[in-house]
């Protein structure tokens, strides 16, 4: 049973560029949440997708957008990259939607984005 | 400021020693979660606590939620090198999930 997978593992981009990160949820899961984790900090919730729609959103600018596909996989897009966007981006999956993106989420290994 | 304060920020213990990590909130916690993260990797779910006074154990790790549901502790008994990593508490807050900054645990053999 495959867990949550993310690609790529590492990515280096230049300020001002755009980036797309990908996530495949755990088998049987239909909800995907994205988090940003800066070095030495806990993850911060970006948004959650369920039934191909954004259901919940954290305090992140519109430069951060996403998409969920019919097979439940998801993409995170970040436009006009800033140096401060450098972080580990985590994807988490769960089954069903019931308020906050919380209990028993399964996390992927993350994509480490470096913006130079 | 962090809505979930974790202490200590880092901890170095000798193998075999016991240790405790704390997570404190200024608000009542309706769902408190403990995760472990190895450096640069994803989070591994450890335990979920919901009721005041609740205590759960898994192997040598015990987590408690106080009666007021504003503080949780994670206790590791007879620590091993495999316990090393970053321990994060998370909670449902304002319709999303918030995390503490984490406690980095080093276990010296």
mmCIF file of C-alpha atoms in Angstrom:
data_model
loop_
_atom_site.group_PDB
_atom_site.id
_atom_site.type_symbol
_atom_site.label_atom_id
_atom_site.label_comp_id
_atom_site.label_asym_id
_atom_site.label_seq_id
_atom_site.Cartn_x
_atom_site.Cartn_y
_atom_site.Cartn_z
ATOM 1 C CA UNK A 1 0.000 0.000 0.000
ATOM 2 C CA UNK A 2 1.700 3.168 -1.213
ATOM 3 C CA UNK A 3 1.751 6.045 1.186
ATOM 4 C CA UNK A 4 1.717 9.703 0.242
ATOM 5 C CA UNK A 5 4.231 10.476 -2.464
ATOM 6 C CA UNK A 6 5.579 13.858 -3.510
ATOM 7 C CA UNK A 7 7.685 15.048 -6.395
ATOM 8 C CA UNK A 8 10.218 16.345 -6.920
ATOM 9 C CA UNK A 9 12.294 15.728 -3.796
ATOM 10 C CA UNK A 10 14.359 18.867 -4.185
ATOM 11 C CA UNK A 11 14.030 21.910 -6.374
ATOM 12 C CA UNK A 12 16.053 25.049 -6.900
ATOM 13 C CA UNK A 13 14.392 28.068 -8.488
ATOM 14 C CA UNK A 14 15.266 31.684 -9.069
ATOM 15 C CA UNK A 15 13.341 34.583 -7.554
ATOM 16 C CA UNK A 16 10.410 35.555 -9.757
ATOM 17 C CA UNK A 17 10.000 32.134 -11.317
ATOM 18 C CA UNK A 18 7.027 29.816 -10.948
ATOM 19 C CA UNK A 19 7.039 26.312 -9.489
ATOM 20 C CA UNK A 20 4.682 23.317 -9.442
ATOM 21 C CA UNK A 21 4.858 20.633 -6.783
ATOM 22 C CA UNK A 22 2.976 17.349 -7.009
ATOM 23 C CA UNK A 23 1.373 15.015 -4.521
ATOM 24 C CA UNK A 24 -0.310 11.627 -4.747
ATOM 25 C CA UNK A 25 -2.415 10.734 -1.718
ATOM 26 C CA UNK A 26 -2.389 7.480 0.166
ATOM 27 C CA UNK A 27 -4.552 4.818 -1.429
ATOM 28 C CA UNK A 28 -8.162 5.272 -0.350
ATOM 29 C CA UNK A 29 -7.733 8.920 0.621
ATOM 30 C CA UNK A 30 -9.590 11.673 -1.169
ATOM 31 C CA UNK A 31 -8.527 14.840 0.660
ATOM 32 C CA UNK A 32 -5.196 16.579 0.230
ATOM 33 C CA UNK A 33 -3.738 19.354 2.369
ATOM 34 C CA UNK A 34 -0.584 21.351 1.735
ATOM 35 C CA UNK A 35 1.754 22.800 4.333
ATOM 36 C CA UNK A 36 4.823 25.030 4.255
ATOM 37 C CA UNK A 37 7.542 24.342 6.800
ATOM 38 C CA UNK A 38 10.304 26.892 7.135
ATOM 39 C CA UNK A 39 13.560 25.800 8.717
ATOM 40 C CA UNK A 40 13.210 25.414 12.475
ATOM 41 C CA UNK A 41 9.454 25.997 12.421
ATOM 42 C CA UNK A 42 6.363 23.866 12.505
ATOM 43 C CA UNK A 43 4.335 23.357 9.325
ATOM 44 C CA UNK A 44 1.895 26.092 8.329
ATOM 45 C CA UNK A 45 -1.332 25.162 6.631
ATOM 46 C CA UNK A 46 -1.664 26.489 3.070
ATOM 47 C CA UNK A 47 -4.902 24.953 1.812
ATOM 48 C CA UNK A 48 -6.947 21.790 1.497
ATOM 49 C CA UNK A 49 -8.554 20.178 -1.531
ATOM 50 C CA UNK A 50 -11.545 17.893 -1.587
ATOM 51 C CA UNK A 51 -13.681 16.926 -4.580
ATOM 52 C CA UNK A 52 -11.394 19.010 -6.788
ATOM 53 C CA UNK A 53 -12.198 22.208 -4.910
ATOM 54 C CA UNK A 54 -10.295 24.294 -2.410
ATOM 55 C CA UNK A 55 -12.178 23.836 0.860
ATOM 56 C CA UNK A 56 -10.035 25.502 3.476
ATOM 57 C CA UNK A 57 -7.253 28.056 3.172
ATOM 58 C CA UNK A 58 -4.637 29.347 5.554
ATOM 59 C CA UNK A 59 -3.061 32.779 5.600
ATOM 60 C CA UNK A 60 -1.170 32.582 2.314
ATOM 61 C CA UNK A 61 -1.267 35.036 -0.615
ATOM 62 C CA UNK A 62 -2.898 34.314 -3.953
ATOM 63 C CA UNK A 63 0.519 33.500 -5.391
ATOM 64 C CA UNK A 64 -0.115 30.112 -3.847
ATOM 65 C CA UNK A 65 -2.689 28.141 -5.795
ATOM 66 C CA UNK A 66 -3.555 24.525 -6.227
ATOM 67 C CA UNK A 67 -5.458 21.938 -8.079
ATOM 68 C CA UNK A 68 -6.873 18.510 -7.403
ATOM 69 C CA UNK A 69 -7.419 15.979 -10.161
ATOM 70 C CA UNK A 70 -10.161 13.349 -10.474
ATOM 71 C CA UNK A 71 -7.725 10.682 -9.231
ATOM 72 C CA UNK A 72 -7.322 12.796 -6.023
ATOM 73 C CA UNK A 73 -3.722 13.754 -6.756
ATOM 74 C CA UNK A 74 -2.895 17.399 -6.275
ATOM 75 C CA UNK A 75 -0.580 20.164 -7.383
ATOM 76 C CA UNK A 76 0.673 23.208 -5.535
ATOM 77 C CA UNK A 77 1.658 26.169 -7.692
ATOM 78 C CA UNK A 78 3.620 29.154 -6.479
ATOM 79 C CA UNK A 79 4.030 32.179 -8.739
ATOM 80 C CA UNK A 80 6.521 35.037 -8.538
ATOM 81 C CA UNK A 81 8.762 33.192 -6.119
ATOM 82 C CA UNK A 82 10.326 35.114 -3.255
ATOM 83 C CA UNK A 83 13.397 34.187 -1.266
ATOM 84 C CA UNK A 84 11.079 33.654 1.717
ATOM 85 C CA UNK A 85 9.266 30.881 -0.127
ATOM 86 C CA UNK A 86 12.254 28.626 0.477
ATOM 87 C CA UNK A 87 10.921 25.832 2.670
ATOM 88 C CA UNK A 88 9.935 22.199 2.904
ATOM 89 C CA UNK A 89 6.493 21.766 1.328
ATOM 90 C CA UNK A 90 4.521 18.935 2.819
ATOM 91 C CA UNK A 91 1.472 17.239 1.430
ATOM 92 C CA UNK A 92 -0.889 15.323 3.691
ATOM 93 C CA UNK A 93 -3.823 13.127 2.772
ATOM 94 C CA UNK A 94 -6.867 11.948 4.651
ATOM 95 C CA UNK A 95 -10.272 10.478 3.976
ATOM 96 C CA UNK A 96 -13.326 12.642 3.804
ATOM 97 C CA UNK A 97 -13.731 16.188 4.916
ATOM 98 C CA UNK A 98 -14.887 17.015 8.422
ATOM 99 C CA UNK A 99 -13.883 20.556 9.353
ATOM 100 C CA UNK A 100 -10.228 21.282 10.003
ATOM 101 C CA UNK A 101 -7.619 19.230 8.151
ATOM 102 C CA UNK A 102 -6.573 17.388 11.237
ATOM 103 C CA UNK A 103 -6.864 13.911 12.570
ATOM 104 C CA UNK A 104 -4.705 11.089 11.325
ATOM 105 C CA UNK A 105 -3.417 12.836 8.265
ATOM 106 C CA UNK A 106 -0.681 10.927 6.507
ATOM 107 C CA UNK A 107 2.200 13.107 5.436
ATOM 108 C CA UNK A 108 4.456 12.742 2.451
ATOM 109 C CA UNK A 109 8.238 13.177 2.687
ATOM 110 C CA UNK A 110 8.043 16.717 1.343
ATOM 111 C CA UNK A 111 9.617 18.741 -1.430
ATOM 112 C CA UNK A 112 12.461 21.001 -0.418
ATOM 113 C CA UNK A 113 12.279 24.229 -2.419
ATOM 114 C CA UNK A 114 15.216 26.608 -2.490
ATOM 115 C CA UNK A 115 14.734 30.038 -4.046
ATOM 116 C CA UNK A 116 17.906 31.891 -4.954
ATOM 117 C CA UNK B 1 3.888 34.426 18.158
ATOM 118 C CA UNK B 2 3.293 30.715 18.256
ATOM 119 C CA UNK B 3 -0.217 29.699 19.335
ATOM 120 C CA UNK B 4 1.245 26.420 20.479
ATOM 121 C CA UNK B 5 4.355 26.811 22.568
ATOM 122 C CA UNK B 6 6.639 23.836 22.854
ATOM 123 C CA UNK B 7 9.374 23.377 25.426
ATOM 124 C CA UNK B 8 12.165 22.765 25.423
ATOM 125 C CA UNK B 9 13.253 23.789 21.918
ATOM 126 C CA UNK B 10 15.928 21.131 21.981
ATOM 127 C CA UNK B 11 16.907 18.317 24.240
ATOM 128 C CA UNK B 12 19.993 16.125 24.486
ATOM 129 C CA UNK B 13 19.696 13.030 26.644
ATOM 130 C CA UNK B 14 21.771 9.978 27.333
ATOM 131 C CA UNK B 15 20.371 6.723 26.038
ATOM 132 C CA UNK B 16 18.215 5.076 28.656
ATOM 133 C CA UNK B 17 17.109 8.318 30.296
ATOM 134 C CA UNK B 18 13.521 9.499 30.541
ATOM 135 C CA UNK B 19 12.398 12.820 29.102
ATOM 136 C CA UNK B 20 9.339 15.034 28.821
ATOM 137 C CA UNK B 21 8.286 17.510 26.129
ATOM 138 C CA UNK B 22 5.543 20.032 26.750
ATOM 139 C CA UNK B 23 3.022 21.755 24.506
ATOM 140 C CA UNK B 24 1.009 24.703 25.828
ATOM 141 C CA UNK B 25 -1.860 26.639 24.316
ATOM 142 C CA UNK B 26 -3.607 29.808 25.394
ATOM 143 C CA UNK B 27 -6.851 28.386 24.028
ATOM 144 C CA UNK B 28 -8.771 25.251 24.880
ATOM 145 C CA UNK B 29 -7.596 22.380 22.741
ATOM 146 C CA UNK B 30 -10.276 20.300 21.061
ATOM 147 C CA UNK B 31 -7.892 17.958 19.327
ATOM 148 C CA UNK B 32 -4.215 17.679 20.172
ATOM 149 C CA UNK B 33 -1.870 15.648 18.010
ATOM 150 C CA UNK B 34 1.713 14.562 18.441
ATOM 151 C CA UNK B 35 3.925 13.918 15.446
ATOM 152 C CA UNK B 36 7.526 12.918 14.978
ATOM 153 C CA UNK B 37 9.640 14.218 12.120
ATOM 154 C CA UNK B 38 13.080 13.198 11.071
ATOM 155 C CA UNK B 39 15.111 16.071 9.716
ATOM 156 C CA UNK B 40 13.778 17.225 6.338
ATOM 157 C CA UNK B 41 11.184 14.457 6.142
ATOM 158 C CA UNK B 42 7.446 14.157 6.521
ATOM 159 C CA UNK B 43 5.567 13.900 9.797
ATOM 160 C CA UNK B 44 4.699 10.574 11.381
ATOM 161 C CA UNK B 45 1.482 10.555 13.398
ATOM 162 C CA UNK B 46 2.048 9.361 16.971
ATOM 163 C CA UNK B 47 -1.087 10.030 19.001
ATOM 164 C CA UNK B 48 -4.271 12.039 19.207
ATOM 165 C CA UNK B 49 -5.793 13.321 22.445
ATOM 166 C CA UNK B 50 -9.241 14.838 22.711
ATOM 167 C CA UNK B 51 -10.588 14.520 26.230
ATOM 168 C CA UNK B 52 -9.389 16.388 29.277
ATOM 169 C CA UNK B 53 -7.257 14.109 31.403
ATOM 170 C CA UNK B 54 -6.779 11.663 28.550
ATOM 171 C CA UNK B 55 -3.588 9.640 28.441
ATOM 172 C CA UNK B 56 -2.367 7.382 25.670
ATOM 173 C CA UNK B 57 0.686 5.188 25.337
ATOM 174 C CA UNK B 58 2.448 3.555 22.455
ATOM 175 C CA UNK B 59 5.507 1.490 23.200
ATOM 176 C CA UNK B 60 7.674 3.741 25.376
ATOM 177 C CA UNK B 61 5.906 6.995 24.535
ATOM 178 C CA UNK B 62 3.071 8.375 26.682
ATOM 179 C CA UNK B 63 1.091 11.504 25.939
ATOM 180 C CA UNK B 64 -1.302 13.298 28.274
ATOM 181 C CA UNK B 65 -3.779 16.133 27.877
ATOM 182 C CA UNK B 66 -4.463 18.080 31.041
ATOM 183 C CA UNK B 67 -7.937 18.504 32.530
ATOM 184 C CA UNK B 68 -8.224 22.069 31.283
ATOM 185 C CA UNK B 69 -7.237 20.918 27.789
ATOM 186 C CA UNK B 70 -4.622 23.613 27.405
ATOM 187 C CA UNK B 71 -1.450 21.662 27.931
ATOM 188 C CA UNK B 72 -0.115 18.353 26.760
ATOM 189 C CA UNK B 73 3.027 16.458 27.629
ATOM 190 C CA UNK B 74 4.882 13.745 25.786
ATOM 191 C CA UNK B 75 6.977 11.440 27.930
ATOM 192 C CA UNK B 76 9.541 8.974 26.637
ATOM 193 C CA UNK B 77 10.742 6.248 28.950
ATOM 194 C CA UNK B 78 14.203 4.714 28.594
ATOM 195 C CA UNK B 79 15.083 6.699 25.487
ATOM 196 C CA UNK B 80 16.804 5.025 22.552
ATOM 197 C CA UNK B 81 18.675 6.451 19.546
ATOM 198 C CA UNK B 82 15.618 5.570 17.435
ATOM 199 C CA UNK B 83 13.637 8.165 19.389
ATOM 200 C CA UNK B 84 15.799 10.964 17.998
ATOM 201 C CA UNK B 85 14.021 13.483 15.811
ATOM 202 C CA UNK B 86 11.759 16.494 16.002
ATOM 203 C CA UNK B 87 8.569 16.174 17.992
ATOM 204 C CA UNK B 88 5.714 18.450 16.985
ATOM 205 C CA UNK B 89 2.394 19.069 18.627
ATOM 206 C CA UNK B 90 -0.513 20.136 16.461
ATOM 207 C CA UNK B 91 -4.048 21.228 17.188
ATOM 208 C CA UNK B 92 -7.263 22.152 15.441
ATOM 209 C CA UNK B 93 -7.546 25.922 15.650
ATOM 210 C CA UNK B 94 -9.762 28.311 13.743
ATOM 211 C CA UNK B 95 -10.608 25.789 11.057
ATOM 212 C CA UNK B 96 -7.104 24.785 10.271
ATOM 213 C CA UNK B 97 -4.329 22.865 11.908
ATOM 214 C CA UNK B 98 -1.633 24.743 13.800
ATOM 215 C CA UNK B 99 1.704 23.328 14.893
ATOM 216 C CA UNK B 100 4.227 24.184 17.530
ATOM 217 C CA UNK B 101 7.774 24.965 16.434
ATOM 218 C CA UNK B 102 8.930 21.524 17.498
ATOM 219 C CA UNK B 103 11.368 20.021 19.995
ATOM 220 C CA UNK B 104 14.571 18.564 18.585
ATOM 221 C CA UNK B 105 15.558 15.449 20.525
ATOM 222 C CA UNK B 106 19.062 14.009 20.395
ATOM 223 C CA UNK B 107 19.764 10.715 22.131
ATOM 224 C CA UNK B 108 23.409 10.024 22.846
ATOM 225 C CA UNK B 109 24.396 6.346 22.820
#
